[in-house]
Tab-separated table of C-alpha atoms and ligand atoms in Angstrom:
chain	number	residue	atom	x	y	z
A	1	UNK	CA	0.000	0.000	0.000
A	2	UNK	CA	1.550	3.319	-1.065
A	3	UNK	CA	1.176	6.453	1.037
A	4	UNK	CA	-0.889	9.229	-0.570
A	5	UNK	CA	0.844	12.341	-1.904
A	6	UNK	CA	-2.010	14.461	-3.292
A	7	UNK	CA	-1.813	16.829	-0.289
A	8	UNK	CA	1.577	17.992	-1.600
A	9	UNK	CA	-0.400	20.113	-4.058
A	10	UNK	CA	-1.408	22.399	-1.160
A	11	UNK	CA	0.160	25.862	-1.198
A	12	UNK	CA	2.178	25.082	1.960
A	13	UNK	CA	4.652	23.149	-0.147
A	14	UNK	CA	7.430	24.039	-2.579
A	15	UNK	CA	8.921	22.140	-5.497
A	16	UNK	CA	11.463	20.484	-3.216
A	17	UNK	CA	8.679	18.938	-1.112
A	18	UNK	CA	6.657	17.884	-4.139
A	19	UNK	CA	9.660	15.986	-5.426
A	20	UNK	CA	10.622	14.542	-2.044
A	21	UNK	CA	7.233	13.060	-1.057
A	22	UNK	CA	6.627	10.724	-4.022
A	23	UNK	CA	10.306	9.697	-4.186
A	24	UNK	CA	10.207	8.635	-0.544
A	25	UNK	CA	6.798	6.962	-0.931
A	26	UNK	CA	8.206	4.815	-3.770
A	27	UNK	CA	11.330	3.922	-1.827
A	28	UNK	CA	9.797	3.078	1.554
A	29	UNK	CA	7.107	0.893	-0.024
A	30	UNK	CA	9.918	-1.471	-1.092
A	31	UNK	CA	11.690	-1.617	2.292
A	32	UNK	CA	11.142	-4.445	4.728
A	33	UNK	CA	13.046	-4.971	7.962
A	34	UNK	CA	12.407	-7.647	10.561
A	35	UNK	CA	11.236	-5.566	13.541
A	36	UNK	CA	10.926	-8.409	16.066
A	37	UNK	CA	14.027	-7.092	17.891
A	38	UNK	CA	13.435	-3.343	18.195
A	39	UNK	CA	17.045	-2.448	18.999
A	40	UNK	CA	18.503	-4.347	16.079
A	41	UNK	CA	15.715	-3.100	13.780
A	42	UNK	CA	16.280	0.493	14.813
A	43	UNK	CA	20.007	0.220	14.031
A	44	UNK	CA	19.119	-1.373	10.686
A	45	UNK	CA	16.672	1.418	9.849
A	46	UNK	CA	19.216	4.115	10.749
A	47	UNK	CA	21.789	2.445	8.494
A	48	UNK	CA	19.358	2.028	5.613
A	49	UNK	CA	17.909	5.543	5.934
A	50	UNK	CA	21.470	6.896	6.092
A	51	UNK	CA	22.756	4.871	3.137
A	52	UNK	CA	19.873	6.108	1.012
A	53	UNK	CA	20.278	9.772	1.882
A	54	UNK	CA	17.079	10.302	3.892
A	55	UNK	CA	18.832	11.230	7.127
A	56	UNK	CA	20.382	14.158	5.299
A	57	UNK	CA	17.116	16.012	5.989
A	58	UNK	CA	17.831	15.822	9.753
A	59	UNK	CA	20.742	18.290	9.564
A	60	UNK	CA	21.566	21.438	7.562
A	61	UNK	CA	23.918	21.386	4.572
A	62	UNK	CA	26.467	23.794	6.063
A	63	UNK	CA	29.037	25.694	4.015
A	64	UNK	CA	29.758	23.820	0.776
A	65	UNK	CA	27.655	20.933	2.063
A	66	UNK	CA	30.226	20.159	4.766
A	67	UNK	CA	27.651	19.220	7.414
A	68	UNK	CA	26.008	16.623	5.225
A	69	UNK	CA	22.465	18.004	5.089
A	70	UNK	CA	20.304	17.895	1.962
A	71	UNK	CA	18.950	21.440	2.374
A	72	UNK	CA	20.454	24.711	3.533
A	73	UNK	CA	18.431	24.743	6.747
A	74	UNK	CA	16.512	22.240	8.847
A	75	UNK	CA	13.274	22.323	6.900
A	76	UNK	CA	10.154	21.637	8.944
A	77	UNK	CA	8.021	20.728	5.947
A	78	UNK	CA	10.572	18.180	4.738
A	79	UNK	CA	10.663	16.697	8.252
A	80	UNK	CA	6.870	16.489	8.339
A	81	UNK	CA	6.651	14.807	4.928
A	82	UNK	CA	9.414	12.369	5.770
A	83	UNK	CA	7.847	11.396	9.082
A	84	UNK	CA	4.344	11.169	7.653
A	85	UNK	CA	5.487	8.910	4.832
A	86	UNK	CA	7.755	6.716	6.959
A	87	UNK	CA	5.137	6.327	9.717
A	88	UNK	CA	2.535	5.265	7.153
A	89	UNK	CA	4.695	2.199	6.473
A	90	UNK	CA	6.660	1.628	9.642
A	91	UNK	CA	6.380	3.631	12.854
A	92	UNK	CA	9.785	2.208	13.845
A	93	UNK	CA	11.397	3.555	10.656
A	94	UNK	CA	9.846	6.904	11.502
A	95	UNK	CA	11.186	6.675	15.041
A	96	UNK	CA	14.709	5.900	13.815
A	97	UNK	CA	14.562	8.876	11.464
A	98	UNK	CA	13.049	11.277	13.990
A	99	UNK	CA	15.571	10.559	16.713
A	100	UNK	CA	18.464	11.461	14.432
A	101	UNK	CA	16.855	14.880	14.077
A	102	UNK	CA	15.709	15.402	17.668
A	103	UNK	CA	18.993	14.079	19.067
A	104	UNK	CA	21.091	16.383	16.920
A	105	UNK	CA	18.696	19.371	16.782
A	106	UNK	CA	20.401	21.244	19.617
A	107	UNK	CA	23.769	20.831	17.860
A	108	UNK	CA	22.287	22.326	14.708
A	109	UNK	CA	20.753	25.210	16.661
A	110	UNK	CA	23.580	26.008	19.069
A	111	UNK	CA	26.656	23.881	18.391
A	112	UNK	CA	30.047	25.449	17.736
A	113	UNK	CA	31.448	24.907	14.238
A	114	UNK	CA	33.728	22.231	15.738
A	115	UNK	CA	30.820	20.430	17.436
A	116	UNK	CA	28.728	20.591	14.286
A	117	UNK	CA	31.582	19.237	12.159
A	118	UNK	CA	32.256	16.433	14.636
A	119	UNK	CA	28.677	15.172	14.846
A	120	UNK	CA	26.292	16.347	12.136
A	121	UNK	CA	27.862	14.663	9.064
A	122	UNK	CA	27.821	11.330	10.875
A	123	UNK	CA	24.233	11.835	11.986
A	124	UNK	CA	23.331	12.479	8.340
A	125	UNK	CA	25.106	9.352	7.141
A	126	UNK	CA	23.737	7.165	9.931
A	127	UNK	CA	27.195	6.412	11.311
A	128	UNK	CA	26.307	8.001	14.643
A	129	UNK	CA	22.992	7.345	16.405
A	130	UNK	CA	21.664	10.376	18.287
A	131	UNK	CA	19.601	10.804	21.473
A	132	UNK	CA	17.984	13.660	23.416
A	133	UNK	CA	18.153	13.318	27.205
A	134	UNK	CA	15.806	15.756	28.939
A	135	UNK	CA	13.262	13.799	31.008
A	136	UNK	CA	13.795	12.488	34.498
A	137	UNK	CA	11.703	10.318	36.790
A	138	UNK	CA	10.377	13.419	38.578
A	139	UNK	CA	10.772	15.891	35.723
A	140	UNK	CA	8.729	14.961	32.671
A	141	UNK	CA	6.170	17.649	31.836
A	142	UNK	CA	7.882	19.870	34.417
A	143	UNK	CA	11.200	19.691	32.592
A	144	UNK	CA	12.605	22.611	34.592
A	145	UNK	CA	12.433	20.505	37.776
A	146	UNK	CA	15.310	18.249	36.678
A	147	UNK	CA	17.937	17.407	39.280
A	148	UNK	CA	20.751	15.954	37.167
A	149	UNK	CA	23.650	18.168	38.102
A	150	UNK	CA	26.640	19.434	36.163
A	151	UNK	CA	29.354	20.848	38.413
A	152	UNK	CA	32.493	22.576	37.283
A	153	UNK	CA	35.589	20.407	37.721
A	154	UNK	CA	39.222	20.682	36.687
A	155	UNK	CA	39.274	21.176	32.927
A	156	UNK	CA	35.536	20.865	32.463
A	157	UNK	CA	32.488	19.372	34.112
A	158	UNK	CA	31.253	16.438	36.150
A	159	UNK	CA	27.734	15.068	35.655
A	160	UNK	CA	25.731	13.258	38.324
A	161	UNK	CA	22.125	12.137	38.197
A	162	UNK	CA	19.739	10.155	36.094
A	163	UNK	CA	17.615	10.572	32.964
A	164	UNK	CA	14.780	8.297	31.948
A	165	UNK	CA	12.461	7.515	29.006
A	166	UNK	CA	15.427	8.218	26.766
A	167	UNK	CA	14.715	7.095	23.218
A	168	UNK	CA	17.689	5.335	21.636
A	169	UNK	CA	19.047	4.847	25.164
A	170	UNK	CA	21.569	2.016	25.007
A	171	UNK	CA	22.059	2.165	21.236
A	172	UNK	CA	22.932	5.850	20.789
A	173	UNK	CA	26.487	6.994	20.105
A	174	UNK	CA	25.890	10.295	21.915
A	175	UNK	CA	23.346	11.932	24.179
A	176	UNK	CA	22.489	15.628	24.119
A	177	UNK	CA	21.924	15.887	27.850
A	178	UNK	CA	20.372	18.711	29.860
A	179	UNK	CA	21.636	19.266	33.406
A	180	UNK	CA	21.334	21.838	36.166
A	181	UNK	CA	24.302	24.192	36.313
A	182	UNK	CA	22.664	26.715	38.653
A	183	UNK	CA	20.235	24.654	40.758
A	184	UNK	CA	18.517	27.630	42.372
A	185	UNK	CA	17.781	29.368	39.072
A	186	UNK	CA	14.978	27.069	37.851
A	187	UNK	CA	14.667	26.959	34.078
A	188	UNK	CA	17.398	29.622	33.866
A	189	UNK	CA	19.924	27.291	35.490
A	190	UNK	CA	20.074	24.480	32.933
A	191	UNK	CA	22.833	23.806	30.386
A	192	UNK	CA	23.070	21.315	27.521
A	193	UNK	CA	26.024	18.943	27.120
A	194	UNK	CA	27.202	16.636	24.381
A	195	UNK	CA	28.007	13.308	26.002
A	196	UNK	CA	29.434	10.374	24.075
A	197	UNK	CA	27.983	6.971	24.891
A	198	UNK	CA	31.370	5.664	26.015
A	199	UNK	CA	31.850	8.466	28.576
A	200	UNK	CA	33.198	7.276	31.925
A	201	UNK	CA	30.500	7.013	34.563
A	202	UNK	CA	27.603	6.762	32.107
A	203	UNK	CA	25.476	3.623	32.348
A	204	UNK	CA	22.711	3.166	29.740
A	205	UNK	CA	22.081	-0.510	30.347
A	206	UNK	CA	18.627	-0.283	31.976
A	207	UNK	CA	16.195	-0.856	29.129
A	208	UNK	CA	12.514	-0.012	29.399
A	209	UNK	CA	9.999	-2.239	27.618
A	210	UNK	CA	6.937	-0.468	26.186
A	211	UNK	CA	3.706	-1.527	24.437
A	212	UNK	CA	4.964	-0.561	20.961
A	213	UNK	CA	8.598	-1.639	21.188
A	214	UNK	CA	11.307	0.894	20.455
A	215	UNK	CA	14.702	1.397	22.099
A	216	UNK	CA	14.216	3.182	25.425
A	217	UNK	CA	16.438	3.317	28.498
A	218	UNK	CA	17.317	4.997	31.764
A	219	UNK	CA	20.702	6.734	31.866
A	220	UNK	CA	22.744	7.001	35.037
A	221	UNK	CA	25.599	9.457	35.397
A	222	UNK	CA	27.962	8.770	38.295
A	223	UNK	CA	30.796	11.290	38.390
A	224	UNK	CA	30.838	11.425	34.588
A	225	UNK	CA	33.772	13.699	33.611
A	226	UNK	CA	33.418	15.974	30.567
A	227	UNK	CA	35.873	18.390	29.084
A	228	UNK	CA	34.901	22.030	28.672
A	229	UNK	CA	34.201	21.477	24.958
A	230	UNK	CA	31.209	19.290	25.842
A	231	UNK	CA	29.098	22.307	26.771
A	232	UNK	CA	26.484	22.858	24.087
A	233	UNK	CA	25.152	26.381	23.649
A	234	UNK	CA	25.124	29.089	26.292
A	235	UNK	CA	25.790	28.424	29.949
A	236	UNK	CA	22.364	28.279	31.628
A	237	UNK	CA	20.702	28.533	28.223
A	238	UNK	CA	19.778	24.840	28.067
A	239	UNK	CA	16.067	25.097	28.820
A	240	UNK	CA	15.441	27.503	25.961
A	241	UNK	CA	17.569	25.349	23.699
A	242	UNK	CA	15.492	22.292	24.617
A	243	UNK	CA	12.261	24.206	23.961
A	244	UNK	CA	13.547	25.547	20.630
A	245	UNK	CA	14.462	22.008	19.604
A	246	UNK	CA	10.996	20.817	20.580
A	247	UNK	CA	9.409	23.689	18.625
A	248	UNK	CA	10.847	22.078	15.489
A	249	UNK	CA	10.208	18.457	16.294
A	250	UNK	CA	6.734	18.712	17.810
A	251	UNK	CA	5.333	19.582	14.400
A	252	UNK	CA	7.111	16.529	13.051
A	253	UNK	CA	5.486	14.313	15.712
A	254	UNK	CA	2.227	15.610	14.278
A	255	UNK	CA	3.484	14.470	10.862
A	256	UNK	CA	4.134	10.976	12.195
A	257	UNK	CA	0.662	10.790	13.774
A	258	UNK	CA	-0.805	11.934	10.489
A	259	UNK	CA	0.970	9.150	8.604
A	260	UNK	CA	-0.425	6.559	11.009
A	261	UNK	CA	-3.932	8.036	10.746
A	262	UNK	CA	-3.779	8.050	6.945
A	263	UNK	CA	-2.743	4.403	6.998
A	264	UNK	CA	-5.599	3.477	9.371
A	265	UNK	CA	-8.105	5.297	7.174
A	266	UNK	CA	-6.913	3.460	4.060
A	267	UNK	CA	-6.964	0.130	5.917
A	268	UNK	CA	-10.546	0.890	6.997
A	269	UNK	CA	-11.628	1.802	3.445
A	270	UNK	CA	-10.048	-1.319	2.028
A	271	UNK	CA	-11.694	-3.497	4.652
A	272	UNK	CA	-15.083	-1.801	4.284
A	273	UNK	CA	-15.087	-2.401	0.535
A	274	UNK	CA	-14.200	-6.072	0.756
A	275	UNK	CA	-16.051	-7.225	3.897
A	276	UNK	CA	-19.485	-8.667	3.210
A	277	UNK	CA	-22.269	-8.713	5.770
A	278	UNK	CA	-26.087	-8.847	5.715
A	279	UNK	CA	-25.923	-9.322	1.940
A	280	UNK	CA	-23.860	-6.236	1.080
A	281	UNK	CA	-20.428	-4.731	1.555
A	282	UNK	CA	-19.637	-3.082	4.881
A	283	UNK	CA	-19.017	0.124	2.904
A	284	UNK	CA	-22.660	0.128	1.731
A	285	UNK	CA	-23.969	0.824	5.230
A	286	UNK	CA	-24.600	4.458	6.060
A	287	UNK	CA	-23.139	3.859	9.512
A	288	UNK	CA	-19.843	2.898	7.854
A	289	UNK	CA	-19.944	5.874	5.478
A	290	UNK	CA	-20.563	8.238	8.384
A	291	UNK	CA	-17.582	6.833	10.280
A	292	UNK	CA	-15.312	7.061	7.235
A	293	UNK	CA	-16.464	10.638	6.697
A	294	UNK	CA	-15.626	11.533	10.277
A	295	UNK	CA	-12.228	9.837	10.016
A	296	UNK	CA	-11.336	11.630	6.797
A	297	UNK	CA	-12.241	15.014	8.284
A	298	UNK	CA	-10.171	14.292	11.403
A	299	UNK	CA	-7.205	13.416	9.188
A	300	UNK	CA	-7.516	16.552	7.091
A	301	UNK	CA	-7.952	18.822	10.116
A	302	UNK	CA	-4.745	17.379	11.567
A	303	UNK	CA	-2.972	17.729	8.236
A	304	UNK	CA	-3.802	21.401	7.845
A	305	UNK	CA	-2.622	22.321	11.348
A	306	UNK	CA	0.539	20.264	10.873
A	307	UNK	CA	1.442	21.801	7.524
A	308	UNK	CA	0.634	25.271	8.830
A	309	UNK	CA	3.007	24.865	11.786
A	310	UNK	CA	5.780	23.566	9.541
A	311	UNK	CA	5.226	26.258	6.907
A	312	UNK	CA	5.170	29.040	9.520
A	313	UNK	CA	8.480	27.923	10.952
A	314	UNK	CA	10.122	27.594	7.551
A	315	UNK	CA	8.795	30.989	6.500
A	316	UNK	CA	10.070	32.573	9.718
A	317	UNK	CA	13.514	31.067	9.135
A	318	UNK	CA	13.548	32.251	5.540
A	319	UNK	CA	12.647	35.802	6.571
A	320	UNK	CA	15.015	35.761	9.541
A	321	UNK	CA	12.103	36.358	11.930
A	322	UNK	CA	12.527	35.641	15.627
A	323	UNK	CA	8.783	35.083	16.172
A	324	UNK	CA	8.096	31.819	17.972
A	325	UNK	CA	5.850	29.140	16.501
A	326	UNK	CA	5.457	27.336	19.809
A	327	UNK	CA	1.663	27.611	19.992
A	328	UNK	CA	1.138	26.550	16.385
A	329	UNK	CA	3.462	23.561	16.836
A	330	UNK	CA	1.587	22.667	20.039
A	331	UNK	CA	-1.790	22.862	18.255
A	332	UNK	CA	-0.488	20.614	15.492
A	333	UNK	CA	1.010	18.068	17.862
A	334	UNK	CA	-2.033	17.938	20.119
A	335	UNK	CA	-4.605	17.753	17.328
A	336	UNK	CA	-2.755	15.328	15.084
A	337	UNK	CA	-1.939	12.844	17.838
A	338	UNK	CA	-5.405	12.990	19.446
A	339	UNK	CA	-7.164	12.749	16.069
A	340	UNK	CA	-4.935	9.880	14.977
A	341	UNK	CA	-5.804	7.956	18.133
A	342	UNK	CA	-9.512	8.376	17.339
A	343	UNK	CA	-9.123	7.493	13.672
A	344	UNK	CA	-7.092	4.375	14.471
A	345	UNK	CA	-9.607	3.316	17.121
A	346	UNK	CA	-12.477	3.722	14.636
A	347	UNK	CA	-10.541	1.767	11.992
A	348	UNK	CA	-9.908	-1.008	14.487
A	349	UNK	CA	-13.577	-1.101	15.473
A	350	UNK	CA	-14.555	-1.392	11.811
A	351	UNK	CA	-12.305	-4.444	11.498
A	352	UNK	CA	-14.259	-6.253	14.239
A	353	UNK	CA	-12.390	-9.214	15.734
A	354	UNK	CA	-9.651	-8.895	13.131
A	355	UNK	CA	-8.834	-5.495	14.566
A	356	UNK	CA	-7.434	-6.961	17.760
A	357	UNK	CA	-5.661	-9.884	16.127
A	358	UNK	CA	-1.918	-9.614	16.571
A	359	UNK	CA	-0.342	-9.015	13.196
A	360	UNK	CA	-3.210	-6.933	11.769
A	361	UNK	CA	-1.991	-3.461	10.768
A	362	UNK	CA	-4.655	-1.599	12.766
A	363	UNK	CA	-3.749	-3.627	15.863
A	364	UNK	CA	-0.127	-2.499	15.762
A	365	UNK	CA	-1.115	1.076	14.891
A	366	UNK	CA	-3.365	1.100	17.959
A	367	UNK	CA	-0.290	0.449	20.112
A	368	UNK	CA	2.077	2.590	18.030
A	369	UNK	CA	0.045	5.798	18.266
A	370	UNK	CA	-0.416	5.818	22.027
A	371	UNK	CA	2.970	7.161	23.114
A	372	UNK	CA	2.804	10.078	20.671
A	373	UNK	CA	0.146	11.678	22.886
A	374	UNK	CA	2.702	11.616	25.703
A	375	UNK	CA	6.241	12.128	24.421
A	376	UNK	CA	7.745	15.482	23.401
A	377	UNK	CA	5.151	17.187	25.557
A	378	UNK	CA	1.932	15.442	26.570
A	379	UNK	CA	-1.395	16.715	25.230
A	380	UNK	CA	-1.945	18.499	28.549
A	381	UNK	CA	1.363	20.379	28.131
A	382	UNK	CA	0.323	21.438	24.633
A	383	UNK	CA	-3.021	22.672	26.003
A	384	UNK	CA	-1.122	24.719	28.568
A	385	UNK	CA	1.199	26.213	25.947
A	386	UNK	CA	-1.726	27.109	23.680
A	387	UNK	CA	-3.770	28.491	26.580
A	388	UNK	CA	-0.899	30.737	27.719
A	389	UNK	CA	-0.428	31.990	24.165
A	390	UNK	CA	-4.137	32.755	23.820
A	391	UNK	CA	-4.104	34.728	27.075
A	392	UNK	CA	-1.074	36.706	25.926
A	393	UNK	CA	-2.494	37.539	22.513
B	401	COS	N1	11.423	28.889	22.811
B	401	COS	C1	12.256	29.723	23.448
B	401	COS	N2	12.161	29.975	24.788
B	401	COS	C2	11.173	29.352	25.456
B	401	COS	C3	10.274	28.465	24.838
B	401	COS	C4	10.421	28.255	23.452
B	401	COS	N3	9.606	27.441	22.809
B	401	COS	N4	9.400	27.993	25.760
B	401	COS	C5	9.739	28.572	26.926
B	401	COS	N5	10.807	29.393	26.736
B	401	COS	C6	11.460	30.221	27.728
B	401	COS	C7	10.490	31.219	28.325
B	401	COS	O1	10.440	32.395	27.538
B	401	COS	C8	11.088	31.481	29.690
B	401	COS	O2	12.180	32.354	29.527
B	401	COS	P1	12.597	33.430	30.668
B	401	COS	O3	13.189	32.631	31.778
B	401	COS	O4	13.583	34.295	29.982
B	401	COS	O5	11.331	34.125	31.053
B	401	COS	C9	11.660	30.104	30.063
B	401	COS	O6	11.863	29.409	28.828
B	401	COS	C10	10.746	29.326	30.960
B	401	COS	O7	9.486	29.209	30.305
B	401	COS	P2	8.147	28.856	31.087
B	401	COS	O8	8.019	29.754	32.279
B	401	COS	O9	7.018	28.800	30.126
B	401	COS	O10	8.529	27.400	31.625
B	401	COS	P3	7.710	26.355	32.501
B	401	COS	O11	8.635	25.799	33.499
B	401	COS	O12	6.413	26.963	32.932
B	401	COS	O13	7.455	25.152	31.472
B	401	COS	C11	6.399	23.883	29.740
B	401	COS	C12	6.752	25.266	30.331
B	401	COS	C13	5.456	23.057	30.607
B	401	COS	C14	5.703	24.249	28.442
B	401	COS	C15	7.705	23.115	29.443
B	401	COS	O14	8.311	22.684	30.629
B	401	COS	C16	7.495	21.911	28.556
B	401	COS	O15	7.416	22.027	27.331
B	401	COS	N6	7.403	20.702	29.175
B	401	COS	C17	7.317	19.476	28.429
B	401	COS	C18	8.675	18.968	28.205
B	401	COS	C19	8.697	17.904	27.187
B	401	COS	O16	8.263	18.076	26.063
B	401	COS	N7	9.252	16.762	27.587
B	401	COS	C20	9.417	15.675	26.706
B	401	COS	C21	10.869	15.538	26.409
B	401	COS	S1	11.260	14.910	24.868
B	401	COS	S2	10.476	13.161	24.794
């Protein structure tokens, strides 16, 4: 089943996107990886996506293409299309792609030329697997409440503490890690660090099993020494850097949810046309038509908010505007993930018993979509962000 591309005719997109979408849709439809072992499969996807040039959209090109990116800047619309198309086929392929972007996003935004040169080309080729370490056991939605501590030591820093729910934990080559550098300063006392997986005192061996398997782990830092060059971005500027990174990638989570919803809708249409009951096709019942109509509208509503958020960010970058797109990204993420959950649930219901049979596409989508309403800012966090923005407007 090939992912649809007709939406690329919308005015949000440029020629580069209209070329990218169908090319990726053709390629991914031919790719099959055994996903029974999520860690091995994720490594395989990163390698394959890297070998075929798709990870080049996770980083900017840099001067004379030195950073390895396909486009001059991180392009939100390209990220959305890539995630939407990959997630339509394999949510794990989408995950592998997305983490290369999220895990290296802070390097793109705030890395020194030396840091960018040392990491971004290898992220783009798939030689280095990236991870983003923000959450802690008691600091998820309240990211500013983190307690992982970075203290100044001879020649650099020492990190102590723990991070959890870290995607790619245990398979990543480096972790962009956020730690308190001024514990009494709240969100203004956090700094980002680039920490290689083989750093002394870093243990990433505690894996976390989840309902839709993907690599996830707890990280423990026990006296982990870092040299001064590991600091990423401004001292005490880490919280804003994390939020700016999320501003880019939240819209892409919406893209992934959209891809899953589009797949569920097509699965439902296919099933409704072929399933016979009471002497006619399931699709002949008005109840079925009403459901499909509702699903299609939910998908399109999500799509428009997602493309708007991505377009607004790209336009702002192009014009050199400093205006934030936080609220628009939050609306896209919240709406697309919530709508996708509903669409997938309706598609599953339409499949009857088959819908819950392990191995049916809608069954795995039902598990795959769930975490998207939680990670990179739960729906409730997005509501808060949007609400604050509305009050300030
Ligand atoms: N871009 C730039 N700066 C931002 C920003 C953004 N998107 N969002 C917030 N900031 C700045 C604010 O302007 C403020 O700056 P000043 O200190 O100069 O005033 C600072 O960051 C603190 O902002 P705020 O007061 O809104 O922070 P809160 O502690 O109230 O937290 C939420 C806000 C809840 C929105 C934030 O903690 C959040 O997004 N939490 C979810 C985290 C998340 O997504 N976790 C998942 C990790 S990845 S799986």
